[in-house]
Amino acid sequence: MEYFKDDSTRFQQNNEYLINPNPKNELLKSRKIRIGILASGNGSNFESLVKASISSSISADISVLIVNNPKAKVIDRAIRLNIPYRIINHNEFNSREEHESLIIETFNQFNIDLVVMAGWMRIVTDILINTYNNRLLNIHPSLLPSFKGIRSIERAFNSKIKITGCTVHMVRQEIDSGPILIQAAVPILEKDTLEVLTKRIHFYEHIILVKGVQIAIDKFL
Ligand code: GRF
């Protein structure tokens, strides 16, 4: 029942990335791409990217993790996997813009080329979006454009639909709305509990996030 849909060709046909080409493109040919991760919680998507990098399923290094929540479990994963991390707590800043400015400064220290929001529970502003133009990805646990926003799995589960899924997309100003790189369709079975469905969606998230990151690297960096 499940399938993956790589939507990046349509994105390419729109020539959207050609209008704003990445100026680092030439430079990147001479060295390995460096990914920065933004995460707020559990970190299973972060871990799947780290393992994909270690096994060369993506041609990039996971160079740093930035966390906004000092209690996030993802920090334990970063320690276990030996990935540098920085806690940049949004509560210590007066505005989203100030918070994001320090995030960008930190990514710059690590020469980050591509940023992945892997469970980043913050609305992002133009500052981050424009700095990483077409180089800022998000993973969302629904078949976008359905069930944008929070509690997407729960809302899909409580609806009458039979298929939900997950999506990797470029980040734009409107929440959960940017060009889609890849999606997985995931069935909602009659005997499912919310917990079982959540686990099934996470399983597919880990697969499409790795594929989506490689699509972004191949086509847009
Ligand atoms: C995932 O479901 C992702 O789609 C959403 O937040 C969740 C993060 O899970 N944006 P984890 O922290 O990667 O385990």
mmCIF file of C-alpha atoms and ligand atoms in Angstrom:
data_model
loop_
_atom_site.group_PDB
_atom_site.id
_atom_site.type_symbol
_atom_site.label_atom_id
_atom_site.label_comp_id
_atom_site.label_asym_id
_atom_site.label_seq_id
_atom_site.Cartn_x
_atom_site.Cartn_y
_atom_site.Cartn_z
ATOM 1 C CA MET A 1 0.000 0.000 0.000
ATOM 2 C CA GLU A 2 2.818 2.390 0.801
ATOM 3 C CA TYR A 3 4.657 4.265 -1.894
ATOM 4 C CA PHE A 4 7.169 7.058 -2.210
ATOM 5 C CA LYS A 5 6.671 9.992 -4.501
ATOM 6 C CA ASP A 6 9.681 12.083 -5.465
ATOM 7 C CA ASP A 7 8.228 15.480 -6.333
ATOM 8 C CA SER A 8 11.483 17.284 -6.998
ATOM 9 C CA THR A 9 11.198 17.151 -10.808
ATOM 10 C CA ARG A 10 8.154 19.369 -10.690
ATOM 11 C CA PHE A 11 10.059 21.740 -8.431
ATOM 12 C CA GLN A 12 12.930 21.742 -10.904
ATOM 13 C CA GLN A 13 10.564 22.353 -13.833
ATOM 14 C CA ASN A 14 9.232 25.407 -12.044
ATOM 15 C CA ASN A 15 12.805 26.727 -12.222
ATOM 16 C CA GLU A 16 12.309 28.126 -8.784
ATOM 17 C CA TYR A 17 15.810 27.278 -7.656
ATOM 18 C CA LEU A 18 17.332 28.706 -10.843
ATOM 19 C CA ILE A 19 15.933 32.118 -9.999
ATOM 20 C CA ASN A 20 17.879 32.019 -6.755
ATOM 21 C CA PRO A 21 20.952 29.885 -7.485
ATOM 22 C CA ASN A 22 23.091 28.939 -4.552
ATOM 23 C CA PRO A 23 26.282 31.038 -4.743
ATOM 24 C CA LYS A 24 28.253 28.334 -2.920
ATOM 25 C CA ASN A 25 27.632 25.823 -5.691
ATOM 26 C CA GLU A 26 31.128 25.940 -7.208
ATOM 27 C CA LEU A 27 32.828 25.750 -3.846
ATOM 28 C CA LEU A 28 30.799 22.720 -2.831
ATOM 29 C CA LYS A 29 32.140 20.640 -5.684
ATOM 30 C CA SER A 30 35.506 20.551 -3.948
ATOM 31 C CA ARG A 31 34.426 19.343 -0.513
ATOM 32 C CA LYS A 32 31.827 17.287 1.357
ATOM 33 C CA ILE A 33 28.503 18.961 2.128
ATOM 34 C CA ARG A 34 27.943 19.918 5.747
ATOM 35 C CA ILE A 35 24.490 19.594 7.271
ATOM 36 C CA GLY A 36 23.208 21.399 10.362
ATOM 37 C CA ILE A 37 20.183 20.001 12.179
ATOM 38 C CA LEU A 38 17.548 21.900 14.157
ATOM 39 C CA ALA A 39 15.610 19.730 16.611
ATOM 40 C CA SER A 40 13.440 20.257 19.693
ATOM 41 C CA GLY A 41 12.461 16.826 20.956
ATOM 42 C CA ASN A 42 13.028 13.118 20.675
ATOM 43 C CA GLY A 43 15.461 13.169 17.753
ATOM 44 C CA SER A 44 14.706 9.918 15.931
ATOM 45 C CA ASN A 45 14.904 11.733 12.584
ATOM 46 C CA PHE A 46 18.196 13.298 13.633
ATOM 47 C CA GLU A 47 19.534 9.834 14.435
ATOM 48 C CA SER A 48 18.420 8.396 11.110
ATOM 49 C CA LEU A 49 20.300 11.166 9.286
ATOM 50 C CA VAL A 50 23.438 10.623 11.336
ATOM 51 C CA LYS A 51 23.333 6.883 10.573
ATOM 52 C CA ALA A 52 22.714 7.603 6.880
ATOM 53 C CA SER A 53 25.760 9.830 6.864
ATOM 54 C CA ILE A 54 27.902 7.205 8.605
ATOM 55 C CA SER A 55 26.796 4.521 6.124
ATOM 56 C CA SER A 56 27.215 6.949 3.173
ATOM 57 C CA SER A 57 23.522 6.716 2.254
ATOM 58 C CA ILE A 58 23.772 10.494 2.013
ATOM 59 C CA SER A 59 26.843 12.210 0.630
ATOM 60 C CA ALA A 60 27.194 14.665 3.495
ATOM 61 C CA ASP A 61 28.335 15.020 7.089
ATOM 62 C CA ILE A 62 26.040 15.888 9.966
ATOM 63 C CA SER A 63 28.229 18.632 11.367
ATOM 64 C CA VAL A 64 26.229 20.125 14.228
ATOM 65 C CA LEU A 65 22.897 19.868 16.033
ATOM 66 C CA ILE A 66 21.172 22.948 17.420
ATOM 67 C CA VAL A 67 18.525 22.392 20.097
ATOM 68 C CA ASN A 68 16.173 25.022 21.530
ATOM 69 C CA ASN A 69 14.914 22.884 24.414
ATOM 70 C CA PRO A 70 17.604 22.074 27.023
ATOM 71 C CA LYS A 71 15.670 18.955 28.112
ATOM 72 C CA ALA A 72 15.272 17.474 24.624
ATOM 73 C CA LYS A 73 16.140 13.783 24.325
ATOM 74 C CA VAL A 74 17.913 14.497 21.051
ATOM 75 C CA ILE A 75 20.841 15.815 23.127
ATOM 76 C CA ASP A 76 21.455 12.296 24.525
ATOM 77 C CA ARG A 77 21.474 10.956 20.972
ATOM 78 C CA ALA A 78 24.012 13.592 19.877
ATOM 79 C CA ILE A 79 26.290 12.654 22.785
ATOM 80 C CA ARG A 80 25.962 8.923 21.997
ATOM 81 C CA LEU A 81 26.579 9.489 18.282
ATOM 82 C CA ASN A 82 29.414 11.918 18.891
ATOM 83 C CA ILE A 83 27.853 14.841 17.031
ATOM 84 C CA PRO A 84 28.646 18.367 18.270
ATOM 85 C CA TYR A 85 25.601 20.143 19.657
ATOM 86 C CA ARG A 86 24.660 23.598 20.901
ATOM 87 C CA ILE A 87 21.695 24.510 23.080
ATOM 88 C CA ILE A 88 20.249 27.859 21.984
ATOM 89 C CA ASN A 89 17.214 28.291 24.209
ATOM 90 C CA HIS A 90 14.580 30.552 22.614
ATOM 91 C CA ASN A 91 13.417 31.634 26.082
ATOM 92 C CA GLU A 92 16.651 33.566 26.501
ATOM 93 C CA PHE A 93 15.958 35.865 23.531
ATOM 94 C CA ASN A 94 13.649 38.847 23.089
ATOM 95 C CA SER A 95 12.517 37.911 19.589
ATOM 96 C CA ARG A 96 12.508 35.105 17.039
ATOM 97 C CA GLU A 97 14.864 37.212 14.918
ATOM 98 C CA GLU A 98 17.495 37.461 17.672
ATOM 99 C CA HIS A 99 17.210 33.735 18.329
ATOM 100 C CA GLU A 100 17.624 32.897 14.647
ATOM 101 C CA SER A 101 20.556 35.293 14.268
ATOM 102 C CA LEU A 102 22.536 33.318 16.834
ATOM 103 C CA ILE A 103 21.485 30.073 15.168
ATOM 104 C CA ILE A 104 22.846 31.344 11.837
ATOM 105 C CA GLU A 105 26.037 32.578 13.483
ATOM 106 C CA THR A 106 26.510 29.122 15.006
ATOM 107 C CA PHE A 107 25.861 27.359 11.701
ATOM 108 C CA ASN A 108 28.370 29.716 10.062
ATOM 109 C CA GLN A 109 31.005 28.624 12.576
ATOM 110 C CA PHE A 110 30.469 25.080 11.312
ATOM 111 C CA ASN A 111 30.377 26.088 7.595
ATOM 112 C CA ILE A 112 26.893 24.640 7.193
ATOM 113 C CA ASP A 113 25.561 24.266 3.621
ATOM 114 C CA LEU A 114 22.154 22.680 4.243
ATOM 115 C CA VAL A 115 19.853 22.929 7.267
ATOM 116 C CA VAL A 116 17.314 20.263 8.203
ATOM 117 C CA MET A 117 14.470 20.947 10.632
ATOM 118 C CA ALA A 118 14.039 17.488 12.142
ATOM 119 C CA GLY A 119 11.261 18.032 14.664
ATOM 120 C CA TRP A 120 11.944 21.767 15.130
ATOM 121 C CA MET A 121 8.936 23.037 17.074
ATOM 122 C CA ARG A 122 9.404 26.697 16.226
ATOM 123 C CA ILE A 123 7.893 28.923 13.564
ATOM 124 C CA VAL A 124 10.769 30.261 11.475
ATOM 125 C CA THR A 125 11.126 33.780 10.098
ATOM 126 C CA ASP A 126 12.455 35.224 6.857
ATOM 127 C CA ILE A 127 15.877 35.583 8.452
ATOM 128 C CA LEU A 128 16.454 31.833 8.516
ATOM 129 C CA ILE A 129 14.499 31.147 5.305
ATOM 130 C CA ASN A 130 16.385 33.724 3.240
ATOM 131 C CA THR A 131 19.796 32.830 4.647
ATOM 132 C CA TYR A 132 19.292 29.205 3.623
ATOM 133 C CA ASN A 133 17.395 29.892 0.430
ATOM 134 C CA ASN A 134 16.368 26.471 -0.945
ATOM 135 C CA ARG A 135 18.737 24.942 1.587
ATOM 136 C CA LEU A 136 16.291 24.702 4.510
ATOM 137 C CA LEU A 137 14.256 21.468 4.705
ATOM 138 C CA ASN A 138 11.478 20.321 7.013
ATOM 139 C CA ILE A 139 9.875 16.960 7.727
ATOM 140 C CA HIS A 140 6.169 16.896 8.498
ATOM 141 C CA PRO A 141 4.065 13.884 9.618
ATOM 142 C CA SER A 142 1.233 14.168 7.089
ATOM 143 C CA LEU A 143 0.643 14.043 3.370
ATOM 144 C CA LEU A 144 0.873 17.793 2.821
ATOM 145 C CA PRO A 145 -1.055 19.890 1.994
ATOM 146 C CA SER A 146 -3.376 17.901 4.282
ATOM 147 C CA PHE A 147 -3.059 18.350 8.044
ATOM 148 C CA LYS A 148 -0.653 21.266 8.221
ATOM 149 C CA GLY A 149 0.317 22.482 11.695
ATOM 150 C CA ILE A 150 0.373 20.627 15.003
ATOM 151 C CA ARG A 151 -1.048 17.218 16.044
ATOM 152 C CA SER A 152 -1.174 16.143 12.399
ATOM 153 C CA ILE A 153 -1.045 12.411 13.099
ATOM 154 C CA GLU A 154 -3.815 12.634 15.682
ATOM 155 C CA ARG A 155 -6.037 14.720 13.405
ATOM 156 C CA ALA A 156 -5.531 12.289 10.520
ATOM 157 C CA PHE A 157 -6.237 9.353 12.846
ATOM 158 C CA ASN A 158 -9.474 10.950 14.074
ATOM 159 C CA SER A 159 -10.677 11.735 10.563
ATOM 160 C CA LYS A 160 -12.312 9.202 8.275
ATOM 161 C CA ILE A 161 -9.380 9.017 5.845
ATOM 162 C CA LYS A 162 -7.678 5.722 5.030
ATOM 163 C CA ILE A 163 -4.278 7.037 3.956
ATOM 164 C CA THR A 164 -2.031 9.594 5.571
ATOM 165 C CA GLY A 165 1.745 9.892 5.338
ATOM 166 C CA CYS A 166 4.738 12.142 5.710
ATOM 167 C CA THR A 167 6.447 14.821 3.642
ATOM 168 C CA VAL A 168 9.886 16.377 3.209
ATOM 169 C CA HIS A 169 9.701 19.893 1.804
ATOM 170 C CA MET A 170 11.596 23.137 1.364
ATOM 171 C CA VAL A 171 10.675 25.720 3.983
ATOM 172 C CA ARG A 172 8.778 28.845 2.965
ATOM 173 C CA GLN A 173 7.151 31.570 5.023
ATOM 174 C CA GLU A 174 3.703 30.013 5.168
ATOM 175 C CA ILE A 175 3.781 27.117 7.616
ATOM 176 C CA ASP A 176 4.222 23.596 6.144
ATOM 177 C CA SER A 177 3.789 24.977 2.634
ATOM 178 C CA GLY A 178 7.062 24.897 0.672
ATOM 179 C CA PRO A 179 7.880 22.867 -2.463
ATOM 180 C CA ILE A 180 7.622 19.148 -1.776
ATOM 181 C CA LEU A 181 10.706 16.985 -2.360
ATOM 182 C CA ILE A 182 9.347 13.559 -1.400
ATOM 183 C CA GLN A 183 6.329 12.006 0.308
ATOM 184 C CA ALA A 184 5.420 8.577 1.630
ATOM 185 C CA ALA A 185 1.806 7.417 1.754
ATOM 186 C CA VAL A 186 1.005 5.438 4.914
ATOM 187 C CA PRO A 187 -2.255 3.527 5.394
ATOM 188 C CA ILE A 188 -4.458 3.951 8.458
ATOM 189 C CA LEU A 189 -5.622 0.420 9.273
ATOM 190 C CA GLU A 190 -8.879 -0.367 11.041
ATOM 191 C CA LYS A 191 -7.166 -1.967 14.012
ATOM 192 C CA ASP A 192 -4.699 0.910 14.451
ATOM 193 C CA THR A 193 -4.314 2.826 17.679
ATOM 194 C CA LEU A 194 -2.858 6.322 17.548
ATOM 195 C CA GLU A 195 0.358 4.919 18.969
ATOM 196 C CA VAL A 196 0.684 2.240 16.287
ATOM 197 C CA LEU A 197 -0.042 4.724 13.499
ATOM 198 C CA THR A 198 2.475 7.182 14.954
ATOM 199 C CA LYS A 199 5.173 4.499 14.959
ATOM 200 C CA ARG A 200 4.354 3.555 11.357
ATOM 201 C CA ILE A 201 4.614 7.170 10.221
ATOM 202 C CA HIS A 202 7.916 7.656 12.038
ATOM 203 C CA PHE A 203 9.274 4.543 10.336
ATOM 204 C CA TYR A 204 8.559 6.095 6.926
ATOM 205 C CA GLU A 205 9.762 9.525 8.016
ATOM 206 C CA HIS A 206 13.201 8.110 8.683
ATOM 207 C CA ILE A 207 13.318 6.697 5.154
ATOM 208 C CA ILE A 208 12.035 9.725 3.256
ATOM 209 C CA LEU A 209 14.096 12.217 5.243
ATOM 210 C CA VAL A 210 17.274 10.488 4.089
ATOM 211 C CA LYS A 211 15.997 10.349 0.501
ATOM 212 C CA GLY A 212 14.761 13.958 0.637
ATOM 213 C CA VAL A 213 18.108 15.238 1.887
ATOM 214 C CA GLN A 214 19.929 13.426 -0.915
ATOM 215 C CA ILE A 215 17.461 14.864 -3.470
ATOM 216 C CA ALA A 216 18.174 18.359 -2.150
ATOM 217 C CA ILE A 217 21.919 17.748 -2.326
ATOM 218 C CA ASP A 218 21.772 16.365 -5.873
ATOM 219 C CA LYS A 219 19.425 18.948 -7.353
ATOM 220 C CA PHE A 220 19.795 22.146 -5.425
ATOM 221 C CA LEU A 221 23.302 22.388 -3.957
HETATM 222 C C1 GRF B 1 8.320 14.103 13.451
HETATM 223 O O1 GRF B 1 7.066 13.467 13.394
HETATM 224 C C2 GRF B 1 8.396 15.220 12.454
HETATM 225 O O2 GRF B 1 7.661 14.991 11.287
HETATM 226 C C3 GRF B 1 7.777 16.370 13.211
HETATM 227 O O3 GRF B 1 8.259 16.213 14.523
HETATM 228 C C4 GRF B 1 8.505 14.828 14.769
HETATM 229 C C5 GRF B 1 9.910 14.709 15.274
HETATM 230 O O4 GRF B 1 10.212 13.402 15.705
HETATM 231 N N1 GRF B 1 8.118 17.631 12.607
HETATM 232 P P1 GRF B 1 11.696 13.066 16.189
HETATM 233 O O5 GRF B 1 12.057 14.100 17.233
HETATM 234 O O6 GRF B 1 12.598 13.165 15.006
HETATM 235 O O7 GRF B 1 11.655 11.687 16.763
#
